[in-house]
PDB file of C-alpha atoms in Angstrom:
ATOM      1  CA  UNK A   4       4.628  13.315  35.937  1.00 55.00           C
ATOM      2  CA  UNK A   5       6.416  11.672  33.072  1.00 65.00           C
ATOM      3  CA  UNK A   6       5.092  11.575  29.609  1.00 71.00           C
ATOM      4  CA  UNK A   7       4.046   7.937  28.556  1.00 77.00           C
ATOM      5  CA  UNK A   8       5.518   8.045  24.916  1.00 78.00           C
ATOM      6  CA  UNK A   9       4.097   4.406  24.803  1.00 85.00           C
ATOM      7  CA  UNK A  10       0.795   5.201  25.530  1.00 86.00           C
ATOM      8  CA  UNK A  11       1.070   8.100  22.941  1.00 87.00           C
ATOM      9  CA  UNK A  12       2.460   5.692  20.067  1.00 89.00           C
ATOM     10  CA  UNK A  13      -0.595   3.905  20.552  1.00 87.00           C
ATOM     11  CA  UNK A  14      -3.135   6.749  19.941  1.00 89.00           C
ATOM     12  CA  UNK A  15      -1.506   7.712  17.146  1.00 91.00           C
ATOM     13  CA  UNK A  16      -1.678   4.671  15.351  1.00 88.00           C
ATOM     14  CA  UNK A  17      -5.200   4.421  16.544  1.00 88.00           C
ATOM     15  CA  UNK A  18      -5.594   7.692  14.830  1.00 91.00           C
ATOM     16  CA  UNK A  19      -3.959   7.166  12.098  1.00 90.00           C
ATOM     17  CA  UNK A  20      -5.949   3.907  11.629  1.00 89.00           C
ATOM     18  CA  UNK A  21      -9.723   5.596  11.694  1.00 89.00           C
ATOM     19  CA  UNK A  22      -7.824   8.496   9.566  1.00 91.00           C
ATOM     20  CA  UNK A  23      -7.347   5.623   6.693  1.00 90.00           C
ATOM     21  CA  UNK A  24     -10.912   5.123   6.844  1.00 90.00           C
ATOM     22  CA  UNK A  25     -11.928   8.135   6.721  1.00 91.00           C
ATOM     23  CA  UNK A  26      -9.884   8.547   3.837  1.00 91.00           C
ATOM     24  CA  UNK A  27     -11.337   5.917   2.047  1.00 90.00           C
ATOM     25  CA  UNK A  28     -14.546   7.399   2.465  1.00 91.00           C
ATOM     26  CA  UNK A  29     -13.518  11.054   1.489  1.00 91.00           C
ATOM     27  CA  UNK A  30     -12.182   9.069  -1.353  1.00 89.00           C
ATOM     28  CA  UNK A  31     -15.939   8.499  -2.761  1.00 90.00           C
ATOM     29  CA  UNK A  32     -16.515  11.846  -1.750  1.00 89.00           C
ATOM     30  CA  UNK A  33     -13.880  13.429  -4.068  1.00 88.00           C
ATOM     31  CA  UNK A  34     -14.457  10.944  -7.380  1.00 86.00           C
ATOM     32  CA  UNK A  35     -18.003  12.113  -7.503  1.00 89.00           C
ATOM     33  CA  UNK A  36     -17.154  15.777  -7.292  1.00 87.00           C
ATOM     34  CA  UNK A  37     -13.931  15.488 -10.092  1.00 82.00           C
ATOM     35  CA  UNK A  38     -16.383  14.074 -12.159  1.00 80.00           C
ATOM     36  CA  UNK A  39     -19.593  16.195 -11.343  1.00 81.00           C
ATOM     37  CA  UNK A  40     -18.956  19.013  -9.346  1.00 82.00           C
ATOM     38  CA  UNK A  41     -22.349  17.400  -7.233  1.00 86.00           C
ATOM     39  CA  UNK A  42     -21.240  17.748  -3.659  1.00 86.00           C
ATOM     40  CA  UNK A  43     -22.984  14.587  -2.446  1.00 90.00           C
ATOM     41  CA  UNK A  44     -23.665  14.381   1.348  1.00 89.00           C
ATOM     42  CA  UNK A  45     -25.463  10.727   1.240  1.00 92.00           C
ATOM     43  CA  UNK A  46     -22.007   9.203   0.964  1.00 92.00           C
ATOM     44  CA  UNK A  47     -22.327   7.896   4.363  1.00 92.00           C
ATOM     45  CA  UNK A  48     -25.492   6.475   3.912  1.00 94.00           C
ATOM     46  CA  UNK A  49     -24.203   4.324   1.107  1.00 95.00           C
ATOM     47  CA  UNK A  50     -21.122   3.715   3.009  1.00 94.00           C
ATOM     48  CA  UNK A  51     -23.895   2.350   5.406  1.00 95.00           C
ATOM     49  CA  UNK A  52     -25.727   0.492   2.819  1.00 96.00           C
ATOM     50  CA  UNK A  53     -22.230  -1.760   1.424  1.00 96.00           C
ATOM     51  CA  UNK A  54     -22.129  -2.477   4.913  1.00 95.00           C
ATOM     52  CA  UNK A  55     -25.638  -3.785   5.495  1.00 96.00           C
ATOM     53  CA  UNK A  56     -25.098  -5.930   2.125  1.00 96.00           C
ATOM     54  CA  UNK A  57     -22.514  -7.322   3.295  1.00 96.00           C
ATOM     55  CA  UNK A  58     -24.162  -8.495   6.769  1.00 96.00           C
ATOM     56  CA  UNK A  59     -26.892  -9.895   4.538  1.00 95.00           C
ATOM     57  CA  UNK A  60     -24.752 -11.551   2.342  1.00 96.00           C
ATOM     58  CA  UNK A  61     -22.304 -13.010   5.005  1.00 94.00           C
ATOM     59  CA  UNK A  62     -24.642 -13.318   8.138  1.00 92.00           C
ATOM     60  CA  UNK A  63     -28.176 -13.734   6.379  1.00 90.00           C
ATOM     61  CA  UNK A  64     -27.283 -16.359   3.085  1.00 92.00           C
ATOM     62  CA  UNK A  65     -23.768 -17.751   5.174  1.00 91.00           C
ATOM     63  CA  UNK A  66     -21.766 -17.083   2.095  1.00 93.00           C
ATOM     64  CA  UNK A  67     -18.035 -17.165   2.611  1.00 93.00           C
ATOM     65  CA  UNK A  68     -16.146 -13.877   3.600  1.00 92.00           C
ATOM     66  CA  UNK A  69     -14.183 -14.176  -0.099  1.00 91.00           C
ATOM     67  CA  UNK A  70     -17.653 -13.701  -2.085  1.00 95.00           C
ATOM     68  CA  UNK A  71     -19.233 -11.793   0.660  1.00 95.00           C
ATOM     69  CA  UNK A  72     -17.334  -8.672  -0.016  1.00 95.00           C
ATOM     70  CA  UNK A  73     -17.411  -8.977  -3.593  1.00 95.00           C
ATOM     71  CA  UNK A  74     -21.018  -9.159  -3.968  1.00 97.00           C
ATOM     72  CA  UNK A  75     -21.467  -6.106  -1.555  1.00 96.00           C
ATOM     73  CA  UNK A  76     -18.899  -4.036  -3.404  1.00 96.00           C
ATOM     74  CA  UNK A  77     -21.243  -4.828  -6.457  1.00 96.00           C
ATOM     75  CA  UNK A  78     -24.157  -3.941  -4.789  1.00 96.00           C
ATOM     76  CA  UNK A  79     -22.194  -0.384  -3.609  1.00 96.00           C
ATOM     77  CA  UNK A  80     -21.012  -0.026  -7.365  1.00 96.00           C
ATOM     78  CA  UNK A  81     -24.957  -0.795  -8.392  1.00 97.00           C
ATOM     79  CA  UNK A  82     -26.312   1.385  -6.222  1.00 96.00           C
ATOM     80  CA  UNK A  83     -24.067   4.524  -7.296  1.00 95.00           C
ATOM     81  CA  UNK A  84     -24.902   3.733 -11.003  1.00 95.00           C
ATOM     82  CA  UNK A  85     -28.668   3.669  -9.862  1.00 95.00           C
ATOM     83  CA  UNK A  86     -28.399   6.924  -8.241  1.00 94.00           C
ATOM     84  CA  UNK A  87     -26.570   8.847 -10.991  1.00 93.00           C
ATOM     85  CA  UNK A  88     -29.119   7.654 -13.896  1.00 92.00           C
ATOM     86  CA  UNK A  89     -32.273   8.085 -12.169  1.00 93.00           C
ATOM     87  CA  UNK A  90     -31.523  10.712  -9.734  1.00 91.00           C
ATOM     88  CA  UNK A  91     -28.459  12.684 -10.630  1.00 89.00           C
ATOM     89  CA  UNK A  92     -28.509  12.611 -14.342  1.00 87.00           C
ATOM     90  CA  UNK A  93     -31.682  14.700 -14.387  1.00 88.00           C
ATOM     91  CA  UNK A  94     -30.761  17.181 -12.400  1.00 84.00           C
ATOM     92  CA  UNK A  95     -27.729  18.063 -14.889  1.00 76.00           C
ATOM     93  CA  UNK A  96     -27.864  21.870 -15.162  1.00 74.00           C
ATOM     94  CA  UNK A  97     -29.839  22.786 -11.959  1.00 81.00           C
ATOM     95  CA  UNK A  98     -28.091  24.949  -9.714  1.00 82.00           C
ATOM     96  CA  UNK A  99     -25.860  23.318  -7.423  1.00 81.00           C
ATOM     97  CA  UNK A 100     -28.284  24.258  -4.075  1.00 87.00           C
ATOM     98  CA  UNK A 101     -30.892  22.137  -5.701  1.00 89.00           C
ATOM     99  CA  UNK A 102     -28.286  18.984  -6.144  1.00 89.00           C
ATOM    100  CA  UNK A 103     -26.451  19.522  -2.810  1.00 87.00           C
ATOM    101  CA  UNK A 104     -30.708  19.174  -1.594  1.00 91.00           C
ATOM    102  CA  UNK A 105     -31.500  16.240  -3.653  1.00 93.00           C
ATOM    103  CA  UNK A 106     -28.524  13.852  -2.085  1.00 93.00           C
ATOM    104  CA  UNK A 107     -29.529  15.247   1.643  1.00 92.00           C
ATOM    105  CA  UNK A 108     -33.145  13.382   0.962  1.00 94.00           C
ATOM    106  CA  UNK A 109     -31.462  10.672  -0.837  1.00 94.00           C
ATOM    107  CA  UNK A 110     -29.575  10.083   2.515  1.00 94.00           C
ATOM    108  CA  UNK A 111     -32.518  10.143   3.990  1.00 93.00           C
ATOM    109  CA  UNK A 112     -34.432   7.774   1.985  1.00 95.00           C
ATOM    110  CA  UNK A 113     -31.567   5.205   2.608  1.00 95.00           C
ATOM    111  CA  UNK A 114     -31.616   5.438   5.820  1.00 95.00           C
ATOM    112  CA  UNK A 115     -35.752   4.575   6.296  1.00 95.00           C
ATOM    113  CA  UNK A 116     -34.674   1.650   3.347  1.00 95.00           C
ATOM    114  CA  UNK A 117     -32.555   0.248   5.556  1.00 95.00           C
ATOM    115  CA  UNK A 118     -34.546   0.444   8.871  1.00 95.00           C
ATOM    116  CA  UNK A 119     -37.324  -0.974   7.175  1.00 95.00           C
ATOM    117  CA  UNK A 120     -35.333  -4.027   5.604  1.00 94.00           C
ATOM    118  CA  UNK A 121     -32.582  -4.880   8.273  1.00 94.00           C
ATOM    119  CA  UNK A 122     -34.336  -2.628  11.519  1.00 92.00           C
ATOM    120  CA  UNK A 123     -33.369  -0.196  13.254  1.00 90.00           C
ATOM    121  CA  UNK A 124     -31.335  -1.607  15.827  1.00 92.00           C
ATOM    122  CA  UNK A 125     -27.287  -1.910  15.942  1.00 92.00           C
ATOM    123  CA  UNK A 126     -25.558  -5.418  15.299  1.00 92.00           C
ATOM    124  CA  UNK A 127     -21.742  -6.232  14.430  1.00 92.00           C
ATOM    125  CA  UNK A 128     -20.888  -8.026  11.094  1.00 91.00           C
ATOM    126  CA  UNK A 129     -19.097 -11.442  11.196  1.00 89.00           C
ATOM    127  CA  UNK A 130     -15.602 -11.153  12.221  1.00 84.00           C
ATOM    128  CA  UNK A 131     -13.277 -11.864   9.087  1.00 84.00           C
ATOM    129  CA  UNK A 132     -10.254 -10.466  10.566  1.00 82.00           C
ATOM    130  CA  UNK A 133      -9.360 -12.101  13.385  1.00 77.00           C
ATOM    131  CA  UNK A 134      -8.597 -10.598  16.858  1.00 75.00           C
ATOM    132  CA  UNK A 135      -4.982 -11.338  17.365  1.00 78.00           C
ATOM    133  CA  UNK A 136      -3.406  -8.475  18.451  1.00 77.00           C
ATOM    134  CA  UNK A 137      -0.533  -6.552  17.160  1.00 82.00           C
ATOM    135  CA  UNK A 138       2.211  -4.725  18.094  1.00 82.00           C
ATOM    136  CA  UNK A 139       4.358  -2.422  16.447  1.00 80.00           C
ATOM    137  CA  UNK A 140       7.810  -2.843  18.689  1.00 77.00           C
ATOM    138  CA  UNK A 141       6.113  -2.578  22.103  1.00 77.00           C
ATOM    139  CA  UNK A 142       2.974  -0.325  21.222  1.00 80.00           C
ATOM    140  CA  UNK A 143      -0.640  -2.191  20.640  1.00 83.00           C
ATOM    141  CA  UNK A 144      -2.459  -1.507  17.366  1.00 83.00           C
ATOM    142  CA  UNK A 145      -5.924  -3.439  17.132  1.00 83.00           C
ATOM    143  CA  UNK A 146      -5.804  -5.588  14.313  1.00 85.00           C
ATOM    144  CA  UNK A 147      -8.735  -4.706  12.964  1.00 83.00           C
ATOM    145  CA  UNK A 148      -7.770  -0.665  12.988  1.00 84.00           C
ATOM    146  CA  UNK A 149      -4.631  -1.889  11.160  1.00 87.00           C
ATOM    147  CA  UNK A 150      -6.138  -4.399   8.360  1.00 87.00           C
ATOM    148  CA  UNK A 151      -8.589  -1.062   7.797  1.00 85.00           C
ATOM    149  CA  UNK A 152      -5.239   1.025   7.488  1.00 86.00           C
ATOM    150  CA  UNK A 153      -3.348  -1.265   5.346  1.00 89.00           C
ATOM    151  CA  UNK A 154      -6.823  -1.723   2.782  1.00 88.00           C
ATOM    152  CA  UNK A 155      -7.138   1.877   2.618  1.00 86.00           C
ATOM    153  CA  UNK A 156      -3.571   2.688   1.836  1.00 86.00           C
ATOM    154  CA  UNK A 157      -3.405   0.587  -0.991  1.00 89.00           C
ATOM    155  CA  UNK A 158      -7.111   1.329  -2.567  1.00 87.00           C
ATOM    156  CA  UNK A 159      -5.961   5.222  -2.760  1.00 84.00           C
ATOM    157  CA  UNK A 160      -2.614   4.711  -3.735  1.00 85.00           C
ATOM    158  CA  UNK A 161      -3.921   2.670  -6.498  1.00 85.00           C
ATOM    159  CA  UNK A 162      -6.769   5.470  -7.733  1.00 81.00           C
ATOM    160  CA  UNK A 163      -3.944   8.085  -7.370  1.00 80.00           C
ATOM    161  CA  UNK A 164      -1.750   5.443 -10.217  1.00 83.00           C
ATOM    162  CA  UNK A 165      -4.588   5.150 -11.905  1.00 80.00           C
ATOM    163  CA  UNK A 166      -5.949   8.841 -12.311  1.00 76.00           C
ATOM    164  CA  UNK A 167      -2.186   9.608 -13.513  1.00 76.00           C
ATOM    165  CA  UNK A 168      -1.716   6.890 -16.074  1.00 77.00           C
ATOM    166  CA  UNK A 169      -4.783   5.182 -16.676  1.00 77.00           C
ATOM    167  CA  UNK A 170      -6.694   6.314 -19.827  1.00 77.00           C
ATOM    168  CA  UNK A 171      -9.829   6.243 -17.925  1.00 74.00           C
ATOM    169  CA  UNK A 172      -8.934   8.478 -15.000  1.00 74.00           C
ATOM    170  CA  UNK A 173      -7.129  11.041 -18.249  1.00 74.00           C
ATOM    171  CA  UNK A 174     -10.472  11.017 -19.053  1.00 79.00           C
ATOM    172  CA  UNK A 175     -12.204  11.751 -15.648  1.00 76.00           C
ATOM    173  CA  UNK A 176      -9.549  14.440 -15.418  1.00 72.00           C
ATOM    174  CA  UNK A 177     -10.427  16.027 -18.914  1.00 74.00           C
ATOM    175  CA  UNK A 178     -14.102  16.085 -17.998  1.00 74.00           C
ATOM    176  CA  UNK A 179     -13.615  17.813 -14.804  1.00 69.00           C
ATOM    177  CA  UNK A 180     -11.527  20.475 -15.967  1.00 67.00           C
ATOM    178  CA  UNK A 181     -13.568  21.368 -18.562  1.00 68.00           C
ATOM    179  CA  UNK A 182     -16.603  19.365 -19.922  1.00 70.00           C
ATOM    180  CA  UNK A 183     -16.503  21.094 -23.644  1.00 71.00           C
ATOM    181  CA  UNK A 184     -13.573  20.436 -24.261  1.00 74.00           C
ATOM    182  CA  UNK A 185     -13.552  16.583 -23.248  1.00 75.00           C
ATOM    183  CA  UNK A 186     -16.880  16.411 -25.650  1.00 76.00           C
ATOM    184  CA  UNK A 187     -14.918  18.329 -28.357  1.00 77.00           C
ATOM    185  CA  UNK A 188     -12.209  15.378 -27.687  1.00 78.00           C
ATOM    186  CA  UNK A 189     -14.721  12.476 -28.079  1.00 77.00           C
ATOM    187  CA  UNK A 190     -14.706  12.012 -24.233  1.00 80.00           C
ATOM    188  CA  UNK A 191     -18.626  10.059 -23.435  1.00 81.00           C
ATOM    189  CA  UNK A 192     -19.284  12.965 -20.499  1.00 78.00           C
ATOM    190  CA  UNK A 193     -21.952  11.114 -19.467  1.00 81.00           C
ATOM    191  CA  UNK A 194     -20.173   7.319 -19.417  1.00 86.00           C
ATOM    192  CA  UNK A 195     -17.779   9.451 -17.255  1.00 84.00           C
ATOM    193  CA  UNK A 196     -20.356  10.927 -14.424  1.00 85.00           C
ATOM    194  CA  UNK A 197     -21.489   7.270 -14.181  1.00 90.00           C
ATOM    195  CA  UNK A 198     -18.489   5.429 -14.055  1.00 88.00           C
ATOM    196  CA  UNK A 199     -17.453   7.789 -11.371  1.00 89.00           C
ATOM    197  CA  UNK A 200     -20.421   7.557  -9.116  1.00 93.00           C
ATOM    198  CA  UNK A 201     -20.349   3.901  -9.744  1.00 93.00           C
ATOM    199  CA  UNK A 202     -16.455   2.990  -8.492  1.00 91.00           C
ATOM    200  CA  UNK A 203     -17.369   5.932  -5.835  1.00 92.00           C
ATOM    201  CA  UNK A 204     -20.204   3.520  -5.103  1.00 94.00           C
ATOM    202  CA  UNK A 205     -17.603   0.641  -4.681  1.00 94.00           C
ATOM    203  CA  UNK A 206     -15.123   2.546  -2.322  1.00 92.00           C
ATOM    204  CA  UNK A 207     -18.390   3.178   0.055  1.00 93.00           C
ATOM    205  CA  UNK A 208     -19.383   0.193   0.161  1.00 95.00           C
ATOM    206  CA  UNK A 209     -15.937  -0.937   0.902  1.00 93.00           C
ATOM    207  CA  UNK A 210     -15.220   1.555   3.619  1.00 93.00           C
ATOM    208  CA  UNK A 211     -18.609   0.764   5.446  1.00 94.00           C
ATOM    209  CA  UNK A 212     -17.567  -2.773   5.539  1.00 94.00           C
ATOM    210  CA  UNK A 213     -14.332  -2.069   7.349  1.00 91.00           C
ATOM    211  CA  UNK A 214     -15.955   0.936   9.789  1.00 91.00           C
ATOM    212  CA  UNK A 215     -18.902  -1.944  10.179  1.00 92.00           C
ATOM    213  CA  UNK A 216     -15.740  -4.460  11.563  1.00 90.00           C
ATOM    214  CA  UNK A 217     -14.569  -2.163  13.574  1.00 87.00           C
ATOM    215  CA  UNK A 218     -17.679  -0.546  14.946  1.00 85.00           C
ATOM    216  CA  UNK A 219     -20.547  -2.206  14.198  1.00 91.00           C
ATOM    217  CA  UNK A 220     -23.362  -1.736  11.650  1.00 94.00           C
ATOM    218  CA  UNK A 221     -26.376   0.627  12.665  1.00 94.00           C
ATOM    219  CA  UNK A 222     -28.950   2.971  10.605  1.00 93.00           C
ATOM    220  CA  UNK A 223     -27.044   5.894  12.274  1.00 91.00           C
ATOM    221  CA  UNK A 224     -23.980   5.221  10.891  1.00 90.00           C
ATOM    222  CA  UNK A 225     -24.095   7.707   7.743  1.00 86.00           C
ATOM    223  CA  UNK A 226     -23.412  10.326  10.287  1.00 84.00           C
ATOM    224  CA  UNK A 227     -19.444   8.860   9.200  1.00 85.00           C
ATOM    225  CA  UNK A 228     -19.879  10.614   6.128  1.00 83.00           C
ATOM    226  CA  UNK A 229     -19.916  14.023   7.279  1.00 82.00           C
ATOM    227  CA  UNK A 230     -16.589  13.656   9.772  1.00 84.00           C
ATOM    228  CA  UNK A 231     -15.434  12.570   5.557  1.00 87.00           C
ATOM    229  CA  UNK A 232     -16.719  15.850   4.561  1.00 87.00           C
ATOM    230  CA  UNK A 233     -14.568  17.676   6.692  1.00 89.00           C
ATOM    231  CA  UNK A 234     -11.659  14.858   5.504  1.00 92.00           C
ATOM    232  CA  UNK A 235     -12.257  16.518   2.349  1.00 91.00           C
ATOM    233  CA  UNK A 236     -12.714  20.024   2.512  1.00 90.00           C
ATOM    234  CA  UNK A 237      -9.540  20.091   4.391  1.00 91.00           C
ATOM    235  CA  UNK A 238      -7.595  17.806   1.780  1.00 90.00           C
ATOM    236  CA  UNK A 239      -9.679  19.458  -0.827  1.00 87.00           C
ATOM    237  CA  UNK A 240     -12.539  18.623  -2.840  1.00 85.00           C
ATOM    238  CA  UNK A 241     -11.156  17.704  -5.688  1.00 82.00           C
ATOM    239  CA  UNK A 242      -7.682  15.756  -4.597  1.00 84.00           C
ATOM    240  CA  UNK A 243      -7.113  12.145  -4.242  1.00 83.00           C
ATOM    241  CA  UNK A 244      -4.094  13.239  -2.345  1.00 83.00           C
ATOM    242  CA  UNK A 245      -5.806  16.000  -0.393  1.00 88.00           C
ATOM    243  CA  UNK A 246      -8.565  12.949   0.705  1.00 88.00           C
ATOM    244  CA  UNK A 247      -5.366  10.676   2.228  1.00 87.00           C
ATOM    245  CA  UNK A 248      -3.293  13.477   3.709  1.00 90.00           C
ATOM    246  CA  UNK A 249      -6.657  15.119   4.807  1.00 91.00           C
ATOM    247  CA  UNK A 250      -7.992  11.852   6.302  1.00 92.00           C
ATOM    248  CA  UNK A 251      -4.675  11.139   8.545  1.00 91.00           C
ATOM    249  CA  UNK A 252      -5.009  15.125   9.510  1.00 92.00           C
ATOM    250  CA  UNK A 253      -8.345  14.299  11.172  1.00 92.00           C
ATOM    251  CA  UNK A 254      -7.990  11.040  12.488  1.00 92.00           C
ATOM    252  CA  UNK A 255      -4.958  12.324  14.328  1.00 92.00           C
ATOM    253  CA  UNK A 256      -6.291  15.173  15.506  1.00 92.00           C
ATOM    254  CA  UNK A 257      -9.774  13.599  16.637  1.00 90.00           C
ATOM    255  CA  UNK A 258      -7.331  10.404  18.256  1.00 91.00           C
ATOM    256  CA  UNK A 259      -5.554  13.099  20.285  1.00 91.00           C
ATOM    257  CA  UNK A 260      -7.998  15.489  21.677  1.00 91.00           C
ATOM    258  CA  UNK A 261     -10.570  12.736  22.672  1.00 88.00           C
ATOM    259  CA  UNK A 262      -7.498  11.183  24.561  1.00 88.00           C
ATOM    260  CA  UNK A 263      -5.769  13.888  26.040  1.00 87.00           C
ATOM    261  CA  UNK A 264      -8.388  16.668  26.457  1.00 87.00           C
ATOM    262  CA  UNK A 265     -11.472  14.992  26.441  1.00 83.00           C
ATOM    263  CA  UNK A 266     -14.229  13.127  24.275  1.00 78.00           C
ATOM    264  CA  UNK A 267     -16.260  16.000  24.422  1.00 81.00           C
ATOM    265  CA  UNK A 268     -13.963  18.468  22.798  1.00 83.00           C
ATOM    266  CA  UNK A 269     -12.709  16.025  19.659  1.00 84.00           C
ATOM    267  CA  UNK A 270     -15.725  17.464  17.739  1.00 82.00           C
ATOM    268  CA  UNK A 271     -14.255  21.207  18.894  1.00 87.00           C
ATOM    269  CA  UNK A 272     -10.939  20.553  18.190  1.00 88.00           C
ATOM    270  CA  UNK A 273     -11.728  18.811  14.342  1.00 87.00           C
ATOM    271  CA  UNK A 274     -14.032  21.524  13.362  1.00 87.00           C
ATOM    272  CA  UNK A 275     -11.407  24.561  15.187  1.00 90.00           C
ATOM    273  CA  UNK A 276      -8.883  22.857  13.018  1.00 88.00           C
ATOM    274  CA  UNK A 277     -11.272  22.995   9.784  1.00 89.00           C
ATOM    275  CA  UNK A 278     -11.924  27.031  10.273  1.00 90.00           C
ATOM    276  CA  UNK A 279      -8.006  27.255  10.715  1.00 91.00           C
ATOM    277  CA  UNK A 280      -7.292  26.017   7.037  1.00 90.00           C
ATOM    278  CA  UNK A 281     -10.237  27.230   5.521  1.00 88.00           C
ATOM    279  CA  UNK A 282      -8.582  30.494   6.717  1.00 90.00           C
ATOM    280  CA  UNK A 283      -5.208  30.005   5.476  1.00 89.00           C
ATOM    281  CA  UNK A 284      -6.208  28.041   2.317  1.00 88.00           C
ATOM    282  CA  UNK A 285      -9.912  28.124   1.502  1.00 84.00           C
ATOM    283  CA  UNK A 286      -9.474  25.351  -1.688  1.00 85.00           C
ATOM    284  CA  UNK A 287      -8.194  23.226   1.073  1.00 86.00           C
ATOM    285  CA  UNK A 288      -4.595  21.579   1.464  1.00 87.00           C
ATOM    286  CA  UNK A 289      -4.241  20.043  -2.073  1.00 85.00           C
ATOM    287  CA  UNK A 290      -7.634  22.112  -3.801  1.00 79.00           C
ATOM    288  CA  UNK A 291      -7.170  23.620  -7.091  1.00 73.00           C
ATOM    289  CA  UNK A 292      -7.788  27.212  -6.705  1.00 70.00           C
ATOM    290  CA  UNK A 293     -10.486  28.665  -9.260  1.00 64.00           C
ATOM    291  CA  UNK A 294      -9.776  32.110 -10.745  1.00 54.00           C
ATOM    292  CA  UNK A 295     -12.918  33.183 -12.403  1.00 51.00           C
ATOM    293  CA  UNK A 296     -12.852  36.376 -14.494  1.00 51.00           C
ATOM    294  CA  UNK A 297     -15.227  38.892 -13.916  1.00 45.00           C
TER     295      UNK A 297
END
């Protein structure tokens, strides 16, 4: 039987579309543990929460889609600054076990917030992007898949310019290489940590609006953060780059095996291809390897 190349081109840029937004969301993943080192597993259920604030705002008060997002990337940006001064902040010199714990309740906590505001059951946001297909020479993209592509591209291209040349992300850098010495050069550590968890805030909150377009909004939908975990253990956990190239690995990889082997093996073939690397490279693709001295 012949190989349907078209039919392939069309996975793949499926894949490669979910991969962006799963980079996007590795993206939060990775600013919080530059900054920290806190490893924070509710990502996806503040993903989930920008996306339920922006249902309210656009569904529940009929603002318009322009000041819709805006006010829920607030709310994401509020909500990480909430979490790092009242949760995180105290836990500053606990072992990291205890930390890693603390954001597995928070998740959980979120998620009985947000069944008890919005219920439990699944509903789709407005549609602000139109359902006009699109084709890339004869092969289909959904538009939706591709807006989501296109808006993650240029959100992590712009965090990698600004980490490299914006005094601010110098100064995330500094602090997460070595926190005494970004005190000794009158870096605020602490503005830092909440800065960071606050535009990590923002970036979840603007990745659970575009995986809420394209999927539709639910209480369950956190579980999004932990296919980003794997996004970023494979890109490594401390790499913008690592979160992008990391996030098209998966999405690729998931896209192909759910298509061509089976639905039921895309969770066997992401996590076979997660023990591979961690073999060959356990820092990840674009980690920084740690030499301690003993």
């Amino acid at each position: 039987m012949e190989f349907d190349w078209l039919f392939f081109c069309e996975v793949t840029l499926a894949g490669l579309g979910s991969g962006a937004l799963l980079a996007l969301t590795a993206l939060a993943f990775v600013l919080i543990y530059k900054a920290t080192k806190v490893v924070n597993l509710a990502i996806g259920e503040m993903l989930m929460v920008g996306a339920y604030l922006f249902f309210s705002f656009a569904a529940g008060f009929g603002l318009p889609v322009w000041l819709a997002i805006p006010l829920a990337l607030i709310g994401g940006g509020l909500l990480g600054a909430i979490v790092e001064r009242t949760i995180i902040r105290p836990m500053l010199g606990e072992s990291a076990i205890s930390v890693f714990m603390v954001t597995i309740g928070l998740g959980s906590v979120l998620v009985g917030l947000v069944e008890i505001i919005w219920g439990a059951a699944p509903t789709q946001l407005p549609d602000f992007m139109g359902t006009t297909p699109l084709f890339i020479g004869d092969a289909y993209v959904s538009r939706k898949i591709a807006i989501g592509f296109a808006v993650a591209s240029i959100v992590i291209a712009a965090f990698v310019l600004a980490f490299r040349f914006w005094r601010g992300g110098v100064a995330l850098r500094a602090t997460a290489t070595d926190q005494g010495a970004a005190y000794s050069c009158g870096i605020d550590v602490p503005k830092v940590f909440s800065a960071a968890w606050i535009v990590a805030g923002v970036a979840a909150a603007g990745a659970g609006i575009l995986v809420g377009a394209v999927g539709g909004i639910s209480p369950t939908m956190g579980v999004f953060g932990l296919s980003a975990l794997v996004v970023v253990i494979v890109g490594g956990l401390d790499s913008i780059a690592g979160a992008l190239v990391g996030g098209l690995i998966v999405g690729l990889v998931e896209a192909w095996s759910g298509t061509f082997i089976g639905g039921e093996y895309k969770l066997l073939a992401t996590f076979g291809l997660l023990i591979l690397i961690l073999m060959v490279r356990p820092y990840g693709l674009f980690g920084t390897v740690e030499i301690e001295r003993l």
